[in-house]
Amino acid sequence: MREIVLDTETTGLDPFRGDRLVEIGCIELLNSIPSGQRFHRYINPQRDMPEEAFKVHGLSAEFLADKPLFAEIADDLLAFIGDAPLVIHNASFDIGFINAELDRCGRVAIARERLVDTLMLARRKFVGVRNSLDDLCARFGIDTSKRVKHTALVDAELLADVYLELIEARQAQLGLAAAAAGPARVAGAAVSLRVRPIPLLARVSDAERVEHRAFVATLGEKAIWNDYVPAAPEAA
């Protein structure tokens, strides 16, 4: 299953009163695992930057002046997110800005049925307490030291970690790893696992390995699959 964790930065709080997007960051999850694929753009808002917003994200009008307009990055954004569910904290805020920008450049709005709102998930799980992204990171012991200012890509990375904790995907992965490492148990009794005395021969040919590595190379340097590509042998 493919999901996109998304965060934005803006010039203010209301897209219908002249506030605009200035940054968008997306992280791809495949079966609840970050794939290494991401989308990140700064955006020229074509307006000044209010002091209150600048204090939050540190993006000045001067810095954004030579960045592309939203209309220029819209196709790339839509191609990246595809039809995947969008995981967003306080989703109505971010999607309101994104849809306002899509409307300005004549694109179809993103359906709210696609949204997974982590703020709503957190409020159901932790009733009666604060559930900001900072609060959830502290609750789950997630390191926020790289977050000096609110930036869309860093916040999307933190939100991906928070989301996996909220849906207990990380615990499930740890449970599977522990089960694989230890003895099997049936009805409470330990059962020794037999190890095949002679390993089965690999069914993957050298040609198929070469073809697979060529495919992995097309995924980009940050693709998680690169961690499993064996290093080339050193020259004698």
PDB file of C-alpha atoms in Angstrom:
ATOM      1  CA  MET A   1       0.000   0.000   0.000  1.00  0.00           C
ATOM      2  CA  ARG A   2       1.321   3.443  -0.943  1.00  0.00           C
ATOM      3  CA  GLU A   3       0.682   6.461   1.308  1.00  0.00           C
ATOM      4  CA  ILE A   4       2.002  10.020   1.190  1.00  0.00           C
ATOM      5  CA  VAL A   5       2.816  11.939   4.381  1.00  0.00           C
ATOM      6  CA  LEU A   6       2.481  15.663   3.638  1.00  0.00           C
ATOM      7  CA  ASP A   7       3.119  18.991   5.337  1.00  0.00           C
ATOM      8  CA  THR A   8       3.034  22.628   4.213  1.00  0.00           C
ATOM      9  CA  GLU A   9       4.173  26.073   5.311  1.00  0.00           C
ATOM     10  CA  THR A  10       2.157  29.202   4.496  1.00  0.00           C
ATOM     11  CA  THR A  11       2.063  32.972   4.832  1.00  0.00           C
ATOM     12  CA  GLY A  12      -0.805  32.783   7.310  1.00  0.00           C
ATOM     13  CA  LEU A  13      -3.944  30.972   8.378  1.00  0.00           C
ATOM     14  CA  ASP A  14      -6.595  31.666   5.734  1.00  0.00           C
ATOM     15  CA  PRO A  15      -6.222  30.889   2.006  1.00  0.00           C
ATOM     16  CA  PHE A  16      -9.442  32.805   1.302  1.00  0.00           C
ATOM     17  CA  ARG A  17      -8.005  36.061   2.673  1.00  0.00           C
ATOM     18  CA  GLY A  18      -4.876  36.170   0.568  1.00  0.00           C
ATOM     19  CA  ASP A  19      -2.599  33.733   2.414  1.00  0.00           C
ATOM     20  CA  ARG A  20      -0.557  31.417   0.197  1.00  0.00           C
ATOM     21  CA  LEU A  21       1.582  28.282   0.266  1.00  0.00           C
ATOM     22  CA  VAL A  22       5.337  28.814   0.526  1.00  0.00           C
ATOM     23  CA  GLU A  23       6.632  25.253   1.033  1.00  0.00           C
ATOM     24  CA  ILE A  24       5.407  21.697   0.595  1.00  0.00           C
ATOM     25  CA  GLY A  25       7.104  18.463   1.664  1.00  0.00           C
ATOM     26  CA  CYS A  26       5.999  14.873   1.050  1.00  0.00           C
ATOM     27  CA  ILE A  27       7.336  11.491   2.210  1.00  0.00           C
ATOM     28  CA  GLU A  28       6.362   8.238   0.495  1.00  0.00           C
ATOM     29  CA  LEU A  29       5.440   5.182   2.580  1.00  0.00           C
ATOM     30  CA  LEU A  30       5.214   1.735   1.022  1.00  0.00           C
ATOM     31  CA  ASN A  31       3.492  -0.802   3.276  1.00  0.00           C
ATOM     32  CA  SER A  32       4.159   1.487   6.266  1.00  0.00           C
ATOM     33  CA  ILE A  33       7.885   1.797   5.509  1.00  0.00           C
ATOM     34  CA  PRO A  34       9.520   5.028   4.255  1.00  0.00           C
ATOM     35  CA  SER A  35      10.723   4.269   0.710  1.00  0.00           C
ATOM     36  CA  GLY A  36      13.259   7.097   0.551  1.00  0.00           C
ATOM     37  CA  GLN A  37      11.254   8.871  -2.151  1.00  0.00           C
ATOM     38  CA  ARG A  38      10.245  12.427  -1.315  1.00  0.00           C
ATOM     39  CA  PHE A  39       8.917  15.617  -2.874  1.00  0.00           C
ATOM     40  CA  HIS A  40       9.996  19.049  -1.660  1.00  0.00           C
ATOM     41  CA  ARG A  41       9.482  22.501  -3.143  1.00  0.00           C
ATOM     42  CA  TYR A  42       9.675  26.115  -2.007  1.00  0.00           C
ATOM     43  CA  ILE A  43       7.021  28.287  -3.646  1.00  0.00           C
ATOM     44  CA  ASN A  44       6.921  31.995  -4.510  1.00  0.00           C
ATOM     45  CA  PRO A  45       3.706  33.283  -2.833  1.00  0.00           C
ATOM     46  CA  GLN A  46       3.670  36.494  -4.895  1.00  0.00           C
ATOM     47  CA  ARG A  47       3.125  38.563  -1.766  1.00  0.00           C
ATOM     48  CA  ASP A  48       4.889  39.801   1.370  1.00  0.00           C
ATOM     49  CA  MET A  49       5.710  37.592   4.336  1.00  0.00           C
ATOM     50  CA  PRO A  50       3.947  38.586   7.604  1.00  0.00           C
ATOM     51  CA  GLU A  51       6.280  38.747  10.584  1.00  0.00           C
ATOM     52  CA  GLU A  52       4.207  36.177  12.516  1.00  0.00           C
ATOM     53  CA  ALA A  53       4.608  33.596   9.733  1.00  0.00           C
ATOM     54  CA  PHE A  54       8.331  34.364   9.295  1.00  0.00           C
ATOM     55  CA  LYS A  55       8.914  33.650  12.998  1.00  0.00           C
ATOM     56  CA  VAL A  56       7.379  30.181  12.520  1.00  0.00           C
ATOM     57  CA  HIS A  57       9.231  28.948   9.427  1.00  0.00           C
ATOM     58  CA  GLY A  58      11.960  31.516   8.734  1.00  0.00           C
ATOM     59  CA  LEU A  59      11.148  31.841   5.009  1.00  0.00           C
ATOM     60  CA  SER A  60      11.428  35.446   3.889  1.00  0.00           C
ATOM     61  CA  ALA A  61       9.868  37.067   0.839  1.00  0.00           C
ATOM     62  CA  GLU A  62      13.401  37.716  -0.446  1.00  0.00           C
ATOM     63  CA  PHE A  63      14.344  34.025  -0.173  1.00  0.00           C
ATOM     64  CA  LEU A  64      11.161  32.960  -1.977  1.00  0.00           C
ATOM     65  CA  ALA A  65      11.315  35.615  -4.706  1.00  0.00           C
ATOM     66  CA  ASP A  66      13.164  33.410  -7.229  1.00  0.00           C
ATOM     67  CA  LYS A  67      11.299  30.193  -6.384  1.00  0.00           C
ATOM     68  CA  PRO A  68       8.698  28.740  -8.801  1.00  0.00           C
ATOM     69  CA  LEU A  69       5.022  29.638  -8.645  1.00  0.00           C
ATOM     70  CA  PHE A  70       2.622  26.939  -7.480  1.00  0.00           C
ATOM     71  CA  ALA A  71       1.271  26.600 -11.040  1.00  0.00           C
ATOM     72  CA  GLU A  72       4.784  25.637 -12.156  1.00  0.00           C
ATOM     73  CA  ILE A  73       5.122  22.774  -9.656  1.00  0.00           C
ATOM     74  CA  ALA A  74       1.494  21.601  -9.631  1.00  0.00           C
ATOM     75  CA  ASP A  75       1.964  18.839 -12.212  1.00  0.00           C
ATOM     76  CA  ASP A  76       5.036  17.467 -10.410  1.00  0.00           C
ATOM     77  CA  LEU A  77       3.170  17.489  -7.090  1.00  0.00           C
ATOM     78  CA  LEU A  78       0.101  15.744  -8.500  1.00  0.00           C
ATOM     79  CA  ALA A  79       2.269  13.161 -10.251  1.00  0.00           C
ATOM     80  CA  PHE A  80       4.126  12.408  -7.006  1.00  0.00           C
ATOM     81  CA  ILE A  81       1.078  11.988  -4.783  1.00  0.00           C
ATOM     82  CA  GLY A  82      -0.872  10.096  -7.466  1.00  0.00           C
ATOM     83  CA  ASP A  83      -4.039   8.592  -6.016  1.00  0.00           C
ATOM     84  CA  ALA A  84      -2.456   7.589  -2.691  1.00  0.00           C
ATOM     85  CA  PRO A  85      -4.049   8.443   0.671  1.00  0.00           C
ATOM     86  CA  LEU A  86      -2.591  11.653   2.131  1.00  0.00           C
ATOM     87  CA  VAL A  87      -1.459  11.526   5.763  1.00  0.00           C
ATOM     88  CA  ILE A  88      -1.604  15.067   7.211  1.00  0.00           C
ATOM     89  CA  HIS A  89      -1.677  16.534  10.725  1.00  0.00           C
ATOM     90  CA  ASN A  90      -4.721  18.813  11.019  1.00  0.00           C
ATOM     91  CA  ALA A  91      -5.521  17.903   7.428  1.00  0.00           C
ATOM     92  CA  SER A  92      -8.247  20.504   6.843  1.00  0.00           C
ATOM     93  CA  PHE A  93      -5.658  23.291   7.155  1.00  0.00           C
ATOM     94  CA  ASP A  94      -3.130  21.959   4.639  1.00  0.00           C
ATOM     95  CA  ILE A  95      -5.661  20.638   2.137  1.00  0.00           C
ATOM     96  CA  GLY A  96      -7.506  23.956   2.263  1.00  0.00           C
ATOM     97  CA  PHE A  97      -4.366  25.746   1.095  1.00  0.00           C
ATOM     98  CA  ILE A  98      -3.470  23.104  -1.504  1.00  0.00           C
ATOM     99  CA  ASN A  99      -6.958  23.094  -2.995  1.00  0.00           C
ATOM    100  CA  ALA A 100      -7.029  26.900  -3.080  1.00  0.00           C
ATOM    101  CA  GLU A 101      -3.774  26.857  -5.054  1.00  0.00           C
ATOM    102  CA  LEU A 102      -5.078  24.120  -7.365  1.00  0.00           C
ATOM    103  CA  ASP A 103      -8.198  26.172  -7.996  1.00  0.00           C
ATOM    104  CA  ARG A 104      -6.111  29.239  -8.903  1.00  0.00           C
ATOM    105  CA  CYS A 105      -4.327  27.304 -11.638  1.00  0.00           C
ATOM    106  CA  GLY A 106      -7.415  25.505 -12.940  1.00  0.00           C
ATOM    107  CA  ARG A 107      -6.743  22.059 -11.448  1.00  0.00           C
ATOM    108  CA  VAL A 108      -9.245  19.713  -9.811  1.00  0.00           C
ATOM    109  CA  ALA A 109      -9.363  19.812  -6.002  1.00  0.00           C
ATOM    110  CA  ILE A 110      -8.071  16.870  -3.974  1.00  0.00           C
ATOM    111  CA  ALA A 111     -10.969  14.907  -2.482  1.00  0.00           C
ATOM    112  CA  ARG A 112     -11.157  15.020   1.298  1.00  0.00           C
ATOM    113  CA  GLU A 113     -12.026  11.305   1.317  1.00  0.00           C
ATOM    114  CA  ARG A 114      -8.343  10.664   0.589  1.00  0.00           C
ATOM    115  CA  LEU A 115      -7.174  12.310   3.801  1.00  0.00           C
ATOM    116  CA  VAL A 116      -5.853  10.522   6.872  1.00  0.00           C
ATOM    117  CA  ASP A 117      -5.839  13.143   9.640  1.00  0.00           C
ATOM    118  CA  THR A 118      -3.272  12.219  12.295  1.00  0.00           C
ATOM    119  CA  LEU A 119      -4.674  14.878  14.636  1.00  0.00           C
ATOM    120  CA  MET A 120      -8.018  13.026  14.660  1.00  0.00           C
ATOM    121  CA  LEU A 121      -6.217   9.691  15.153  1.00  0.00           C
ATOM    122  CA  ALA A 122      -4.281  11.148  18.087  1.00  0.00           C
ATOM    123  CA  ARG A 123      -7.386  12.663  19.701  1.00  0.00           C
ATOM    124  CA  ARG A 124      -9.089   9.267  19.655  1.00  0.00           C
ATOM    125  CA  LYS A 125      -6.022   7.574  21.120  1.00  0.00           C
ATOM    126  CA  PHE A 126      -5.066  10.261  23.659  1.00  0.00           C
ATOM    127  CA  VAL A 127      -8.271  11.853  24.909  1.00  0.00           C
ATOM    128  CA  GLY A 128      -8.221  15.178  26.737  1.00  0.00           C
ATOM    129  CA  VAL A 129      -4.544  16.051  26.189  1.00  0.00           C
ATOM    130  CA  ARG A 130      -2.620  18.202  23.713  1.00  0.00           C
ATOM    131  CA  ASN A 131      -1.864  16.410  20.449  1.00  0.00           C
ATOM    132  CA  SER A 132       0.281  18.815  18.457  1.00  0.00           C
ATOM    133  CA  LEU A 133       3.087  17.325  16.381  1.00  0.00           C
ATOM    134  CA  ASP A 134       5.589  18.410  19.045  1.00  0.00           C
ATOM    135  CA  ASP A 135       3.498  16.798  21.789  1.00  0.00           C
ATOM    136  CA  LEU A 136       3.231  13.523  19.879  1.00  0.00           C
ATOM    137  CA  CYS A 137       6.951  13.436  19.132  1.00  0.00           C
ATOM    138  CA  ALA A 138       7.654  13.884  22.850  1.00  0.00           C
ATOM    139  CA  ARG A 139       5.090  11.219  23.762  1.00  0.00           C
ATOM    140  CA  PHE A 140       6.599   8.675  21.373  1.00  0.00           C
ATOM    141  CA  GLY A 141      10.221   9.605  22.097  1.00  0.00           C
ATOM    142  CA  ILE A 142      10.882  10.812  18.545  1.00  0.00           C
ATOM    143  CA  ASP A 143      14.032  12.928  18.131  1.00  0.00           C
ATOM    144  CA  THR A 144      13.198  16.492  17.020  1.00  0.00           C
ATOM    145  CA  SER A 145      16.719  17.936  17.278  1.00  0.00           C
ATOM    146  CA  LYS A 146      16.928  18.562  13.512  1.00  0.00           C
ATOM    147  CA  ARG A 147      13.853  20.795  13.702  1.00  0.00           C
ATOM    148  CA  VAL A 148      15.138  24.330  14.301  1.00  0.00           C
ATOM    149  CA  LYS A 149      12.171  25.973  12.547  1.00  0.00           C
ATOM    150  CA  HIS A 150       8.900  24.597  11.208  1.00  0.00           C
ATOM    151  CA  THR A 151       9.884  23.319   7.758  1.00  0.00           C
ATOM    152  CA  ALA A 152       7.568  21.240   5.607  1.00  0.00           C
ATOM    153  CA  LEU A 153       9.985  18.428   4.751  1.00  0.00           C
ATOM    154  CA  VAL A 154      11.345  17.958   8.284  1.00  0.00           C
ATOM    155  CA  ASP A 155       7.816  18.082   9.713  1.00  0.00           C
ATOM    156  CA  ALA A 156       6.676  15.502   7.134  1.00  0.00           C
ATOM    157  CA  GLU A 157       9.548  13.229   8.221  1.00  0.00           C
ATOM    158  CA  LEU A 158       8.582  13.618  11.886  1.00  0.00           C
ATOM    159  CA  LEU A 159       4.918  13.087  11.060  1.00  0.00           C
ATOM    160  CA  ALA A 160       5.753   9.854   9.230  1.00  0.00           C
ATOM    161  CA  ASP A 161       7.352   8.550  12.446  1.00  0.00           C
ATOM    162  CA  VAL A 162       4.370   9.720  14.505  1.00  0.00           C
ATOM    163  CA  TYR A 163       1.880   8.133  12.090  1.00  0.00           C
ATOM    164  CA  LEU A 164       3.612   4.749  12.255  1.00  0.00           C
ATOM    165  CA  GLU A 165       3.429   4.917  16.051  1.00  0.00           C
ATOM    166  CA  LEU A 166      -0.246   5.936  15.999  1.00  0.00           C
ATOM    167  CA  ILE A 167      -1.249   3.000  13.797  1.00  0.00           C
ATOM    168  CA  GLU A 168       1.171   0.710  15.695  1.00  0.00           C
ATOM    169  CA  ALA A 169       2.918  -0.269  12.477  1.00  0.00           C
ATOM    170  CA  ARG A 170       6.357   0.098  14.042  1.00  0.00           C
ATOM    171  CA  GLN A 171       5.437  -2.164  16.959  1.00  0.00           C
ATOM    172  CA  ALA A 172       4.090  -4.748  14.541  1.00  0.00           C
ATOM    173  CA  GLN A 173       7.360  -4.719  12.615  1.00  0.00           C
ATOM    174  CA  LEU A 174       9.331  -5.150  15.845  1.00  0.00           C
ATOM    175  CA  GLY A 175       7.071  -8.029  16.841  1.00  0.00           C
ATOM    176  CA  LEU A 176       7.707  -9.810  13.565  1.00  0.00           C
ATOM    177  CA  ALA A 177      11.444  -9.323  13.956  1.00  0.00           C
ATOM    178  CA  ALA A 178      11.348 -10.735  17.490  1.00  0.00           C
ATOM    179  CA  ALA A 179       9.284 -13.703  16.361  1.00  0.00           C
ATOM    180  CA  ALA A 180      11.757 -14.451  13.571  1.00  0.00           C
ATOM    181  CA  ALA A 181      14.706 -14.270  15.974  1.00  0.00           C
ATOM    182  CA  GLY A 182      13.317 -16.488  18.725  1.00  0.00           C
ATOM    183  CA  PRO A 183      11.904 -20.013  19.015  1.00  0.00           C
ATOM    184  CA  ALA A 184       8.365 -20.680  17.855  1.00  0.00           C
ATOM    185  CA  ARG A 185       5.731 -21.400  20.503  1.00  0.00           C
ATOM    186  CA  VAL A 186       2.589 -23.486  20.144  1.00  0.00           C
ATOM    187  CA  ALA A 187       0.040 -23.459  22.994  1.00  0.00           C
ATOM    188  CA  GLY A 188       2.690 -21.914  25.244  1.00  0.00           C
ATOM    189  CA  ALA A 189       5.318 -24.604  24.618  1.00  0.00           C
ATOM    190  CA  ALA A 190       8.592 -23.870  22.842  1.00  0.00           C
ATOM    191  CA  VAL A 191       9.046 -25.679  19.541  1.00  0.00           C
ATOM    192  CA  SER A 192      12.521 -26.019  18.039  1.00  0.00           C
ATOM    193  CA  LEU A 193      12.749 -24.901  14.445  1.00  0.00           C
ATOM    194  CA  ARG A 194      14.571 -27.277  12.124  1.00  0.00           C
ATOM    195  CA  VAL A 195      17.222 -25.749   9.899  1.00  0.00           C
ATOM    196  CA  ARG A 196      17.534 -27.149   6.374  1.00  0.00           C
ATOM    197  CA  PRO A 197      20.890 -28.998   6.314  1.00  0.00           C
ATOM    198  CA  ILE A 198      21.518 -28.135   2.667  1.00  0.00           C
ATOM    199  CA  PRO A 199      20.305 -24.675   1.593  1.00  0.00           C
ATOM    200  CA  LEU A 200      18.115 -24.541  -1.475  1.00  0.00           C
ATOM    201  CA  LEU A 201      19.794 -23.325  -4.634  1.00  0.00           C
ATOM    202  CA  ALA A 202      18.941 -19.777  -5.656  1.00  0.00           C
ATOM    203  CA  ARG A 203      16.409 -19.595  -8.480  1.00  0.00           C
ATOM    204  CA  VAL A 204      17.535 -16.129  -9.572  1.00  0.00           C
ATOM    205  CA  SER A 205      19.953 -16.105 -12.480  1.00  0.00           C
ATOM    206  CA  ASP A 206      22.934 -13.777 -12.793  1.00  0.00           C
ATOM    207  CA  ALA A 207      21.187 -12.037 -15.695  1.00  0.00           C
ATOM    208  CA  GLU A 208      18.102 -11.418 -13.539  1.00  0.00           C
ATOM    209  CA  ARG A 209      20.304  -9.986 -10.760  1.00  0.00           C
ATOM    210  CA  VAL A 210      21.913  -7.566 -13.211  1.00  0.00           C
ATOM    211  CA  GLU A 211      18.490  -6.547 -14.541  1.00  0.00           C
ATOM    212  CA  HIS A 212      17.169  -6.022 -11.012  1.00  0.00           C
ATOM    213  CA  ARG A 213      20.152  -3.861  -9.997  1.00  0.00           C
ATOM    214  CA  ALA A 214      19.642  -1.758 -13.125  1.00  0.00           C
ATOM    215  CA  PHE A 215      16.014  -1.221 -12.091  1.00  0.00           C
ATOM    216  CA  VAL A 216      17.014  -0.247  -8.531  1.00  0.00           C
ATOM    217  CA  ALA A 217      19.424   2.311 -10.010  1.00  0.00           C
ATOM    218  CA  THR A 218      16.469   4.108 -11.638  1.00  0.00           C
ATOM    219  CA  LEU A 219      14.807   4.706  -8.243  1.00  0.00           C
ATOM    220  CA  GLY A 220      17.286   7.383  -7.189  1.00  0.00           C
ATOM    221  CA  GLU A 221      20.131   7.557  -4.705  1.00  0.00           C
ATOM    222  CA  LYS A 222      17.829   7.830  -1.659  1.00  0.00           C
ATOM    223  CA  ALA A 223      15.719   4.772  -2.436  1.00  0.00           C
ATOM    224  CA  ILE A 224      15.672   2.375   0.512  1.00  0.00           C
ATOM    225  CA  TRP A 225      16.438  -0.563  -1.787  1.00  0.00           C
ATOM    226  CA  ASN A 226      19.999   0.735  -2.271  1.00  0.00           C
ATOM    227  CA  ASP A 227      20.732  -0.420   1.284  1.00  0.00           C
ATOM    228  CA  TYR A 228      20.362  -4.025   0.093  1.00  0.00           C
ATOM    229  CA  VAL A 229      22.481  -3.819  -3.061  1.00  0.00           C
ATOM    230  CA  PRO A 230      25.799  -5.582  -2.369  1.00  0.00           C
ATOM    231  CA  ALA A 231      28.907  -3.486  -2.859  1.00  0.00           C
ATOM    232  CA  ALA A 232      30.927  -4.067  -6.008  1.00  0.00           C
ATOM    233  CA  PRO A 233      33.983  -6.305  -5.420  1.00  0.00           C
ATOM    234  CA  GLU A 234      37.269  -4.438  -5.030  1.00  0.00           C
ATOM    235  CA  ALA A 235      39.761  -4.664  -7.878  1.00  0.00           C
ATOM    236  CA  ALA A 236      42.664  -7.002  -7.224  1.00  0.00           C
TER     237      ALA A 236
END
